[in-house]
PDB file of C-alpha atoms in Angstrom:
ATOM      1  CA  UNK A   1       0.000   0.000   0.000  1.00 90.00           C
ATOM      2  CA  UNK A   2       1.587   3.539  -0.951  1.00 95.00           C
ATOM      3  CA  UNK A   3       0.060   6.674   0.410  1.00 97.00           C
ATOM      4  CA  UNK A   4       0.358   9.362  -1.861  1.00 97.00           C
ATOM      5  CA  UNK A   5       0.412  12.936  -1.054  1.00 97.00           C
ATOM      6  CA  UNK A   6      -0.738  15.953  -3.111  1.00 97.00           C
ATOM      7  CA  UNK A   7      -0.335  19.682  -3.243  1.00 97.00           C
ATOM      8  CA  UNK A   8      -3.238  20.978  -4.898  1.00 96.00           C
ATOM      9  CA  UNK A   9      -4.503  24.659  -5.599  1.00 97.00           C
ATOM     10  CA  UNK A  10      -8.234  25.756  -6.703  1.00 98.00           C
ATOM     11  CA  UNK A  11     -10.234  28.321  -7.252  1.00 97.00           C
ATOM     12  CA  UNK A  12     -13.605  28.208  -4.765  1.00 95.00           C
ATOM     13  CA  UNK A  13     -15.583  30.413  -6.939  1.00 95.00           C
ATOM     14  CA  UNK A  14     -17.422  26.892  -8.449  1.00 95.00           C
ATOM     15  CA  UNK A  15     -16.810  24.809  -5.678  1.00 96.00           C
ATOM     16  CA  UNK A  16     -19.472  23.911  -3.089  1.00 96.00           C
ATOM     17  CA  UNK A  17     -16.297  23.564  -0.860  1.00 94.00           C
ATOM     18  CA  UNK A  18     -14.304  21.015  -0.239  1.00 95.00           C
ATOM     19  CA  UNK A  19     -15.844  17.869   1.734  1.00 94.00           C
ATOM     20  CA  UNK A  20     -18.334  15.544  -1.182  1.00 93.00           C
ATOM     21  CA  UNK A  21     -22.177  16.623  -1.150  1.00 92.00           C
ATOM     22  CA  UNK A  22     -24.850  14.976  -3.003  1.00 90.00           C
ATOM     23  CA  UNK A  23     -25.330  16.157  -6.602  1.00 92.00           C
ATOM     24  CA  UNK A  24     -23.145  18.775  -5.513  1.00 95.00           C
ATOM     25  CA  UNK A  25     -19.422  20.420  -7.200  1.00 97.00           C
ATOM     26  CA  UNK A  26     -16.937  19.480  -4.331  1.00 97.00           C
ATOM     27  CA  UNK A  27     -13.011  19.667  -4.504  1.00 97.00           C
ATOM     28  CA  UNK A  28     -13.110  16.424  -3.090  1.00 97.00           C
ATOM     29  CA  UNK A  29     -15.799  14.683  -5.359  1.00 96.00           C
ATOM     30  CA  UNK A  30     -13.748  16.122  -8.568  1.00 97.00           C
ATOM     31  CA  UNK A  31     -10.657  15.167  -7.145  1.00 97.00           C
ATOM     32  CA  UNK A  32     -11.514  11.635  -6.682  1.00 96.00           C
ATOM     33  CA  UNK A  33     -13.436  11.204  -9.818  1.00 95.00           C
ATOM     34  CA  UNK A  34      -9.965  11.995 -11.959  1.00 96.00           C
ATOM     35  CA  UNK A  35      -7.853   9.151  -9.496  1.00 96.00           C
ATOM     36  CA  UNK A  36     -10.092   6.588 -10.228  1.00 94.00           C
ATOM     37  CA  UNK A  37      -9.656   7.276 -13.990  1.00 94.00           C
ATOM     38  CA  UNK A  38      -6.191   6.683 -12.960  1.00 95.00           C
ATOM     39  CA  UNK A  39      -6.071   4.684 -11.066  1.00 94.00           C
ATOM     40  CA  UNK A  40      -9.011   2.406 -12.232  1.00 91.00           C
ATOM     41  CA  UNK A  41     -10.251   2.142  -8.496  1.00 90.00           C
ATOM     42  CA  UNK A  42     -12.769   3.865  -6.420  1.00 91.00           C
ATOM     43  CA  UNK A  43     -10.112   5.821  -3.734  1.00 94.00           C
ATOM     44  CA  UNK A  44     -11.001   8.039  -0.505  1.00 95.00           C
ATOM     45  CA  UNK A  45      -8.932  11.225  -0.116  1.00 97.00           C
ATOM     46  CA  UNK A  46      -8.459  12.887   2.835  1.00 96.00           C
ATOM     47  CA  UNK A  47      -8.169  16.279   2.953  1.00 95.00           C
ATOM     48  CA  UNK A  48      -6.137  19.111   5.572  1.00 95.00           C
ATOM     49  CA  UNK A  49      -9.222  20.855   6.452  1.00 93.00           C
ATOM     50  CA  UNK A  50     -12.683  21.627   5.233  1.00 91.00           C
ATOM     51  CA  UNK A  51     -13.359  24.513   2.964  1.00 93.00           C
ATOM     52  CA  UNK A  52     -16.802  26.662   2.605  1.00 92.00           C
ATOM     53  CA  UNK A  53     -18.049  27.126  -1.040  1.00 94.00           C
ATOM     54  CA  UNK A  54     -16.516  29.695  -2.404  1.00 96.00           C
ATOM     55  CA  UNK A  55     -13.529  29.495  -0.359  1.00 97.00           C
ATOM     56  CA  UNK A  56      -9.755  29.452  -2.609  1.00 98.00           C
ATOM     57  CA  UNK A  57      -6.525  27.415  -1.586  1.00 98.00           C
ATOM     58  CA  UNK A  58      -3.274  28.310  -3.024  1.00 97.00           C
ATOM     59  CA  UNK A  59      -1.681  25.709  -1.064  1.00 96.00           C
ATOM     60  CA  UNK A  60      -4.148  22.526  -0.127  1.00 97.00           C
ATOM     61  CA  UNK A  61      -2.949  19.647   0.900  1.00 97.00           C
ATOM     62  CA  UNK A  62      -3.970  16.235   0.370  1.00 97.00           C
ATOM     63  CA  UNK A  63      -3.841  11.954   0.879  1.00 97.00           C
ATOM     64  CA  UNK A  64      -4.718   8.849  -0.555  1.00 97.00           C
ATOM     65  CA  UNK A  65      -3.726   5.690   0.039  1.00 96.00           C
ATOM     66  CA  UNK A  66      -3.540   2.983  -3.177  1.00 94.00           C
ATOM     67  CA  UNK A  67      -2.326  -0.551  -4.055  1.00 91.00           C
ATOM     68  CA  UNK A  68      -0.141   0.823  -7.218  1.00 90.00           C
ATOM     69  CA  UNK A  69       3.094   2.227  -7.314  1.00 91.00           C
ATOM     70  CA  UNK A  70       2.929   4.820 -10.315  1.00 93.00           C
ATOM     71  CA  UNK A  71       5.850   7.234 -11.038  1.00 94.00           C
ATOM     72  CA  UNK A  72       5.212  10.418  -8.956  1.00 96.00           C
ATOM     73  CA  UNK A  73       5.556  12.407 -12.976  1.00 96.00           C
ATOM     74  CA  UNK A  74       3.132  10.553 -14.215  1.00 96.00           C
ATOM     75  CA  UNK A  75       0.674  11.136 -11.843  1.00 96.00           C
ATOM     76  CA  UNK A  76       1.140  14.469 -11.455  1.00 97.00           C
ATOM     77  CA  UNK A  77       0.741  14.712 -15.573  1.00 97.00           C
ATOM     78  CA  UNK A  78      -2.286  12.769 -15.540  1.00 96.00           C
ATOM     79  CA  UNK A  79      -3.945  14.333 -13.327  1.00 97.00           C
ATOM     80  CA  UNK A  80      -3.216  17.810 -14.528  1.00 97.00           C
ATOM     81  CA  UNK A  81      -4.686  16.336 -18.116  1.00 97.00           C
ATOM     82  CA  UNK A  82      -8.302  15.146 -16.307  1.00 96.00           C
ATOM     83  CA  UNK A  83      -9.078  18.222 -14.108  1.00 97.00           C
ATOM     84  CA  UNK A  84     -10.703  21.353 -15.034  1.00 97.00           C
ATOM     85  CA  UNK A  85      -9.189  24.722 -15.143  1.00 96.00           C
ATOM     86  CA  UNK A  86     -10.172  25.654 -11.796  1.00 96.00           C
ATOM     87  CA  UNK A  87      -7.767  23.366  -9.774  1.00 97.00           C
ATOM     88  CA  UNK A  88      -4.980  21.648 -10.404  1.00 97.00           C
ATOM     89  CA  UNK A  89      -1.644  19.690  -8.582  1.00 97.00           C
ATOM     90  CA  UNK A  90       1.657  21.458  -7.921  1.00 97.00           C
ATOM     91  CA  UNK A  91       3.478  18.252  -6.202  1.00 97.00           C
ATOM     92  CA  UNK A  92       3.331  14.776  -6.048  1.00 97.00           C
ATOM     93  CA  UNK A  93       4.878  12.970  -3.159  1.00 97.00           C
ATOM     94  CA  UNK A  94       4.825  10.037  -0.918  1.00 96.00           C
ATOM     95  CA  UNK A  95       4.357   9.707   2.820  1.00 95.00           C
ATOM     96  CA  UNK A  96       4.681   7.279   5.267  1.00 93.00           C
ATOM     97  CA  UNK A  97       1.439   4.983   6.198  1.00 94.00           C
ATOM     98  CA  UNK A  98       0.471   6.547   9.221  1.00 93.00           C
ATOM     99  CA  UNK A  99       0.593  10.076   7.528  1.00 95.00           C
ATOM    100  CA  UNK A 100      -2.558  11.854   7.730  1.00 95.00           C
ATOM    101  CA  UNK A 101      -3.194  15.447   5.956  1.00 94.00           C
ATOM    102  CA  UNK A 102      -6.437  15.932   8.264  1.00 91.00           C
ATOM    103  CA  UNK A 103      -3.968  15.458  11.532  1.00 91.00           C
ATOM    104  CA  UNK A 104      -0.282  15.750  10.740  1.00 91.00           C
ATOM    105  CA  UNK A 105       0.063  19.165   9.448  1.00 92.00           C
ATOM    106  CA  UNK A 106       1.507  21.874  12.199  1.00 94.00           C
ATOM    107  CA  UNK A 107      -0.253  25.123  10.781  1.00 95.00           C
ATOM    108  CA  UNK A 108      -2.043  26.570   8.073  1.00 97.00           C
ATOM    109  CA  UNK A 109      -2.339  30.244   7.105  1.00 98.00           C
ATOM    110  CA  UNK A 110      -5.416  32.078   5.773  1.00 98.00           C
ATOM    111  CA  UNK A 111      -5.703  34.975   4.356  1.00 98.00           C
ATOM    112  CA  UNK A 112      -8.739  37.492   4.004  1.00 98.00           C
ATOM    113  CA  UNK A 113      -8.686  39.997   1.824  1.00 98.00           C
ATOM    114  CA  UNK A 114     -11.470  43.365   1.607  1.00 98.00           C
ATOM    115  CA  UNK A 115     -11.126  46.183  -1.031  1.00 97.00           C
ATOM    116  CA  UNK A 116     -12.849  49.554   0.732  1.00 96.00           C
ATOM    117  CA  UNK A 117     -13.365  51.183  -2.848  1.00 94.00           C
ATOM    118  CA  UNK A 118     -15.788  51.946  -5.690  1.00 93.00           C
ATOM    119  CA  UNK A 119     -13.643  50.807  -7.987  1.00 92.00           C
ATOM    120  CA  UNK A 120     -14.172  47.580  -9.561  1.00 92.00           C
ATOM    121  CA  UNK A 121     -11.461  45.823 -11.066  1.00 93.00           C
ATOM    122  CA  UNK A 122     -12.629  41.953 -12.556  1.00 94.00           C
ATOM    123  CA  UNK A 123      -8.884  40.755 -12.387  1.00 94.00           C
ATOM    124  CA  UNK A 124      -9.388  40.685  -8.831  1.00 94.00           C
ATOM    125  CA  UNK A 125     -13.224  41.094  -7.777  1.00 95.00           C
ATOM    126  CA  UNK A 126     -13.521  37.160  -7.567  1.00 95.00           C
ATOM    127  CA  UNK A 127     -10.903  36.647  -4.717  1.00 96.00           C
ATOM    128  CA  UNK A 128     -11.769  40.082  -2.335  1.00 97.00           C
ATOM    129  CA  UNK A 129     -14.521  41.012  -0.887  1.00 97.00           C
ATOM    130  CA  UNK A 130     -15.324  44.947  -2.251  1.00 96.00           C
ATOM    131  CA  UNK A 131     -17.114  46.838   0.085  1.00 95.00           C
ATOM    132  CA  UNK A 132     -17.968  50.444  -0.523  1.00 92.00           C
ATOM    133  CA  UNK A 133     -16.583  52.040   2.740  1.00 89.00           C
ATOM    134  CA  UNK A 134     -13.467  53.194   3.906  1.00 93.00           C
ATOM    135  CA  UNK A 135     -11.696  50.798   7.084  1.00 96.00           C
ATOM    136  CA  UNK A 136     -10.040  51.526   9.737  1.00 97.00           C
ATOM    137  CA  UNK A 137      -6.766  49.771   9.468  1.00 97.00           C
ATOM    138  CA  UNK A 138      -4.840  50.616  12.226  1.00 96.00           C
ATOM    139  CA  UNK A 139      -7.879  50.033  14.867  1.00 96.00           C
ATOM    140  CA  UNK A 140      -8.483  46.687  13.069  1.00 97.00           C
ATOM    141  CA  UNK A 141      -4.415  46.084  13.543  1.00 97.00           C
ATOM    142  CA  UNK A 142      -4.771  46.919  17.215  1.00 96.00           C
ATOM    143  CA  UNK A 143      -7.969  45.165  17.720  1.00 97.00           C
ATOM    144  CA  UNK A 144      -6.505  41.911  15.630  1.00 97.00           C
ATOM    145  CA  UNK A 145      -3.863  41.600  18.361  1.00 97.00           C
ATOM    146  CA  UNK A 146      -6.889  40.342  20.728  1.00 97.00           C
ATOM    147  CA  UNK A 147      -7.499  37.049  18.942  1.00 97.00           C
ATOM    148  CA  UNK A 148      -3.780  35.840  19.365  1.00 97.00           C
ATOM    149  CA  UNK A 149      -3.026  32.786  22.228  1.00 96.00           C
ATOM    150  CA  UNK A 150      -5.669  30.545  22.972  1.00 96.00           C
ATOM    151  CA  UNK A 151      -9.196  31.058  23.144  1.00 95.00           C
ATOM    152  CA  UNK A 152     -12.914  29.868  23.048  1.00 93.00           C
ATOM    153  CA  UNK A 153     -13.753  30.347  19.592  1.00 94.00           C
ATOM    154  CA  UNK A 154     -17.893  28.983  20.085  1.00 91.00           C
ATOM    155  CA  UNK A 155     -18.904  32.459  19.602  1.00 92.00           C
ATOM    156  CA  UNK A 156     -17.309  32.591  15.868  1.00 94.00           C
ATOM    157  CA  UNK A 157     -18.018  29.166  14.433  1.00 88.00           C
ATOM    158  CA  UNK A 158     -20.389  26.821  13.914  1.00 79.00           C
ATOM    159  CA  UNK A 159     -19.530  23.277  16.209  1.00 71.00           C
ATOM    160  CA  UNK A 160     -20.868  19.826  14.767  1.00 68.00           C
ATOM    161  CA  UNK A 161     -20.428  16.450  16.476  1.00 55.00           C
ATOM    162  CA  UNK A 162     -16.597  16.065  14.669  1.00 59.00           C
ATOM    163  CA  UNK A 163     -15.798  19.272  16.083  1.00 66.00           C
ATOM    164  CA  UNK A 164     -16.659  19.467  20.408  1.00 74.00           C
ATOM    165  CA  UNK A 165     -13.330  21.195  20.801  1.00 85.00           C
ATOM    166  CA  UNK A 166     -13.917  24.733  21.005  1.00 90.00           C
ATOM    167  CA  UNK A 167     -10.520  26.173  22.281  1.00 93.00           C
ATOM    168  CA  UNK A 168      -8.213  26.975  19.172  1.00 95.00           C
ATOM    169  CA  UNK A 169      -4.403  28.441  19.795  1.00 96.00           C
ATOM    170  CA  UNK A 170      -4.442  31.159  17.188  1.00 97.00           C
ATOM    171  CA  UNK A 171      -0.171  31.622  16.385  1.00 97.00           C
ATOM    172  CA  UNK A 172      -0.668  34.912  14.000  1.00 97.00           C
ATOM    173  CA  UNK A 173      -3.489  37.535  13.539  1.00 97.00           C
ATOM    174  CA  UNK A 174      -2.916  40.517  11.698  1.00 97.00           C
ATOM    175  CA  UNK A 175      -3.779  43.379   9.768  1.00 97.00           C
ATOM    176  CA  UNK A 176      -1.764  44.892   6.606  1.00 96.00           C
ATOM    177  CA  UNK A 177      -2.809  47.184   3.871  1.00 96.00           C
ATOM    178  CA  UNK A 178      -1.033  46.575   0.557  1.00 92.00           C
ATOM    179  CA  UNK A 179      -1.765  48.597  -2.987  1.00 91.00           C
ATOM    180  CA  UNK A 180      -5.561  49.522  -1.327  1.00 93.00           C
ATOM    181  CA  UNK A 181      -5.892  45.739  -0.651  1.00 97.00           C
ATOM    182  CA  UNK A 182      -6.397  45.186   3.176  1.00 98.00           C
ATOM    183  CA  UNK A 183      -5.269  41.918   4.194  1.00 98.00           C
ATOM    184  CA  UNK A 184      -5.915  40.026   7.269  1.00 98.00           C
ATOM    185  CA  UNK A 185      -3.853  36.911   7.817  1.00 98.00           C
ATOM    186  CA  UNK A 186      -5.055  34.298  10.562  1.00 98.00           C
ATOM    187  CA  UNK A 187      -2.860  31.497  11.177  1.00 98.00           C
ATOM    188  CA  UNK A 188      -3.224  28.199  13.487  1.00 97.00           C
ATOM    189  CA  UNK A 189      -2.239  24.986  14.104  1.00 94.00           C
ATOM    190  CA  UNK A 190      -6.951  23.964  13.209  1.00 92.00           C
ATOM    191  CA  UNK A 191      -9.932  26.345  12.672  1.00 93.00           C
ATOM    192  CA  UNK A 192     -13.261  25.567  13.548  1.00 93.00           C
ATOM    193  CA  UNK A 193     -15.705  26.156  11.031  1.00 90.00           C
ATOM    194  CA  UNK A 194     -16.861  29.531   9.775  1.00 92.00           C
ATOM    195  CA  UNK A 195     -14.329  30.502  12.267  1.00 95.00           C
ATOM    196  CA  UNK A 196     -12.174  32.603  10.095  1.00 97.00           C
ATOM    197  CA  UNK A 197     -14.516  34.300   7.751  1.00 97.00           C
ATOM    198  CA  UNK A 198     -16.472  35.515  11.091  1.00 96.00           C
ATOM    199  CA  UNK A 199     -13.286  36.868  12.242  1.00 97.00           C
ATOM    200  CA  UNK A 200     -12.933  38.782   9.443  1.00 97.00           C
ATOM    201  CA  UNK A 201     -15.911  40.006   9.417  1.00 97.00           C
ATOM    202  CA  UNK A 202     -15.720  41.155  13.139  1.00 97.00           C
ATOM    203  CA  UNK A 203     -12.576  43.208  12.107  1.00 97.00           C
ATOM    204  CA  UNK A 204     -14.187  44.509   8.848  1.00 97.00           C
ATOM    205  CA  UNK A 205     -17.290  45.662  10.783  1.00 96.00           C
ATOM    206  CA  UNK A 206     -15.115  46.957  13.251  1.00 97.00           C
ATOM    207  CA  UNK A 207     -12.883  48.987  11.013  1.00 96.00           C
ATOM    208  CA  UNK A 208     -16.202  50.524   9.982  1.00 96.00           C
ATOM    209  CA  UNK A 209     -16.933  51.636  13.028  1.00 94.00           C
ATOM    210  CA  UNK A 210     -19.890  49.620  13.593  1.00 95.00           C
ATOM    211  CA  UNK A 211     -18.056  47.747  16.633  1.00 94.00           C
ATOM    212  CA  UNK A 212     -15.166  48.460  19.124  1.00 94.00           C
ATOM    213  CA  UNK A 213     -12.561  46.586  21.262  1.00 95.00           C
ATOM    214  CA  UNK A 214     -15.399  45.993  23.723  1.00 95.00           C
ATOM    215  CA  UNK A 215     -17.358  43.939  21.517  1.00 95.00           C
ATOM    216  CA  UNK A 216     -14.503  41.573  20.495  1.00 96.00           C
ATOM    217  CA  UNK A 217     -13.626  40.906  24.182  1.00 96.00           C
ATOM    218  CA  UNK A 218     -17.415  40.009  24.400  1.00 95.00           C
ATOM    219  CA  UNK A 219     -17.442  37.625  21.247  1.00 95.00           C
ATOM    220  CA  UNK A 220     -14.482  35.984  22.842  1.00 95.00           C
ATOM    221  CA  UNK A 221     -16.132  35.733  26.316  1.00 93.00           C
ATOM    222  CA  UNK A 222     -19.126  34.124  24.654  1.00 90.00           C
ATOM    223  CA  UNK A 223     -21.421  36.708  23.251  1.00 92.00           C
ATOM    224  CA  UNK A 224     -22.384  35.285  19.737  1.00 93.00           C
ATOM    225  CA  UNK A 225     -20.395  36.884  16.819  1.00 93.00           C
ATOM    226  CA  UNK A 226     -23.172  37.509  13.945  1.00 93.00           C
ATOM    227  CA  UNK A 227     -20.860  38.973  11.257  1.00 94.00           C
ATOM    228  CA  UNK A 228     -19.597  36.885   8.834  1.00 95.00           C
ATOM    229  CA  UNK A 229     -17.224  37.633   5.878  1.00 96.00           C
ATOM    230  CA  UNK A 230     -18.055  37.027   2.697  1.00 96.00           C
ATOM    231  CA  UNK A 231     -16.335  33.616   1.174  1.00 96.00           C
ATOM    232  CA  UNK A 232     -14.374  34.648  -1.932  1.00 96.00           C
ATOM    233  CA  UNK A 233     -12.667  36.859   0.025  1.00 97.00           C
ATOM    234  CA  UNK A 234     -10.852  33.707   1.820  1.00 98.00           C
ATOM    235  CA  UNK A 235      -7.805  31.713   0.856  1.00 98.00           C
ATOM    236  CA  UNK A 236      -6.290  29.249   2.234  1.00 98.00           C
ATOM    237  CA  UNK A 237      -2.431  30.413   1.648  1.00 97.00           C
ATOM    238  CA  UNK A 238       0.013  27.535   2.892  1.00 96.00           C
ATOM    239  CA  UNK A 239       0.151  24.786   5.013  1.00 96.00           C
ATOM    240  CA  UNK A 240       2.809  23.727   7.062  1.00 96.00           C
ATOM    241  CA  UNK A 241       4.227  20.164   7.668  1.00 90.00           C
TER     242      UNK A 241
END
């Protein structure tokens, strides 16, 4: 048995996420369609995380475990011929047995990016969320320093019976502003779900002016966080091993 490992990167913008939904267009249920044309074998992948529709990965990272050895070339060629546009494999590799992409990465990064501006540009409008109001940056800088260390996150995500663990150790939160772009980068060890877009959208809202510092400390004591970011402004960036 060989358990092969794969660095993939999509666009979310036609995805209903990640995990495989009934008569739905999942990462996962394309990606496992094109291995078993491959492969000539129904195969299971297991992904490093969920992803909402809508949701972009530069950097994705994924395993499957077969009963064929074929050159790691190969496979990265043939997979690159089957799937569409919208995603394909930068690396091919192979990892020990007990390798898991769900539980043996260290870290992954996201980044969230909002465009306060009129202007539309298409080159970018499908991976930013464009919101016509100027932000705040350096309040949502200071207030993005709250959400670093380890916290209950209950009041930002949405907990289902794979999830009960609530407390997530968040390494890196910040706040940067780059050619207009505004650019909030999150980065942990897990998320929980919705977790990071509703961080985002606590910042956003707050660089509006619509909350303050005293609201965040709330969210993370429990109060219920009801803003949530739009998805196409999320991508996952890298994930560490």
């Amino acid at each position: 048995m060989f358990n092969y490992c794969l660095l993939l990167s999509f666009l979310g913008s036609n995805f209903h996420g990640w995990q495989i939904q009934p008569n739905l267009r999942t990462v996962q249920g394309v990606l496992e369609d094109a291995l078993s044309l491959v492969f000539k074998e129904e195969l299971r992948v297991i992904g490093c995380c969920r992803t909402d529709a809508g949701v972009h990965a530069k950097e994705y990272i994924a395993n499957f475990k077969a009963s064929r050895c074929l050159p790691l070339p190969n496979l990265l060629k043939a997979l690159n011929s089957i799937l569409p546009e919208d995603m394909g494999v930068k690396k091919v590799w192979l990892e020990s047995l007990d390798f898991s992409s769900r539980y043996s990465v260290k870290g992954k990064l996201y980044i969230y990016r909002v465009f306060p501006s009129h202007i539309r540009d298409p080159f970018i409008e499908p991976f930013l969320w464009r919101i016509p109001y100027s932000l705040n940056v350096d309040a949502m800088s200071r207030a993005s320093e709250l959400f670093l260390g380890t916290h209950d996150f209950s009041a930002f995500a949405k907990l289902d019976e794979e999830e009960k663990n609530p407390f997530v150790d968040i390494e890196e939160c910040s706040v940067e502003k780059k050619d207009g772009i505004i650019e909030i980068r999150i980065k942990a060890k897990r998320f929980l779900r919705y977790m990071v877009r509703r961080i985002a959208g606590c910042l956003i809202y707050l660089g509006m002016g619509k909350l303050n510092t005293d609201d965040v400390r709330e969210f993370l004591s429990g109060r219920r966080c009801p803003y949530t970011a739009k998805a196409k402004g999320l991508t996952l960036e890298r994930v560490f091993l």
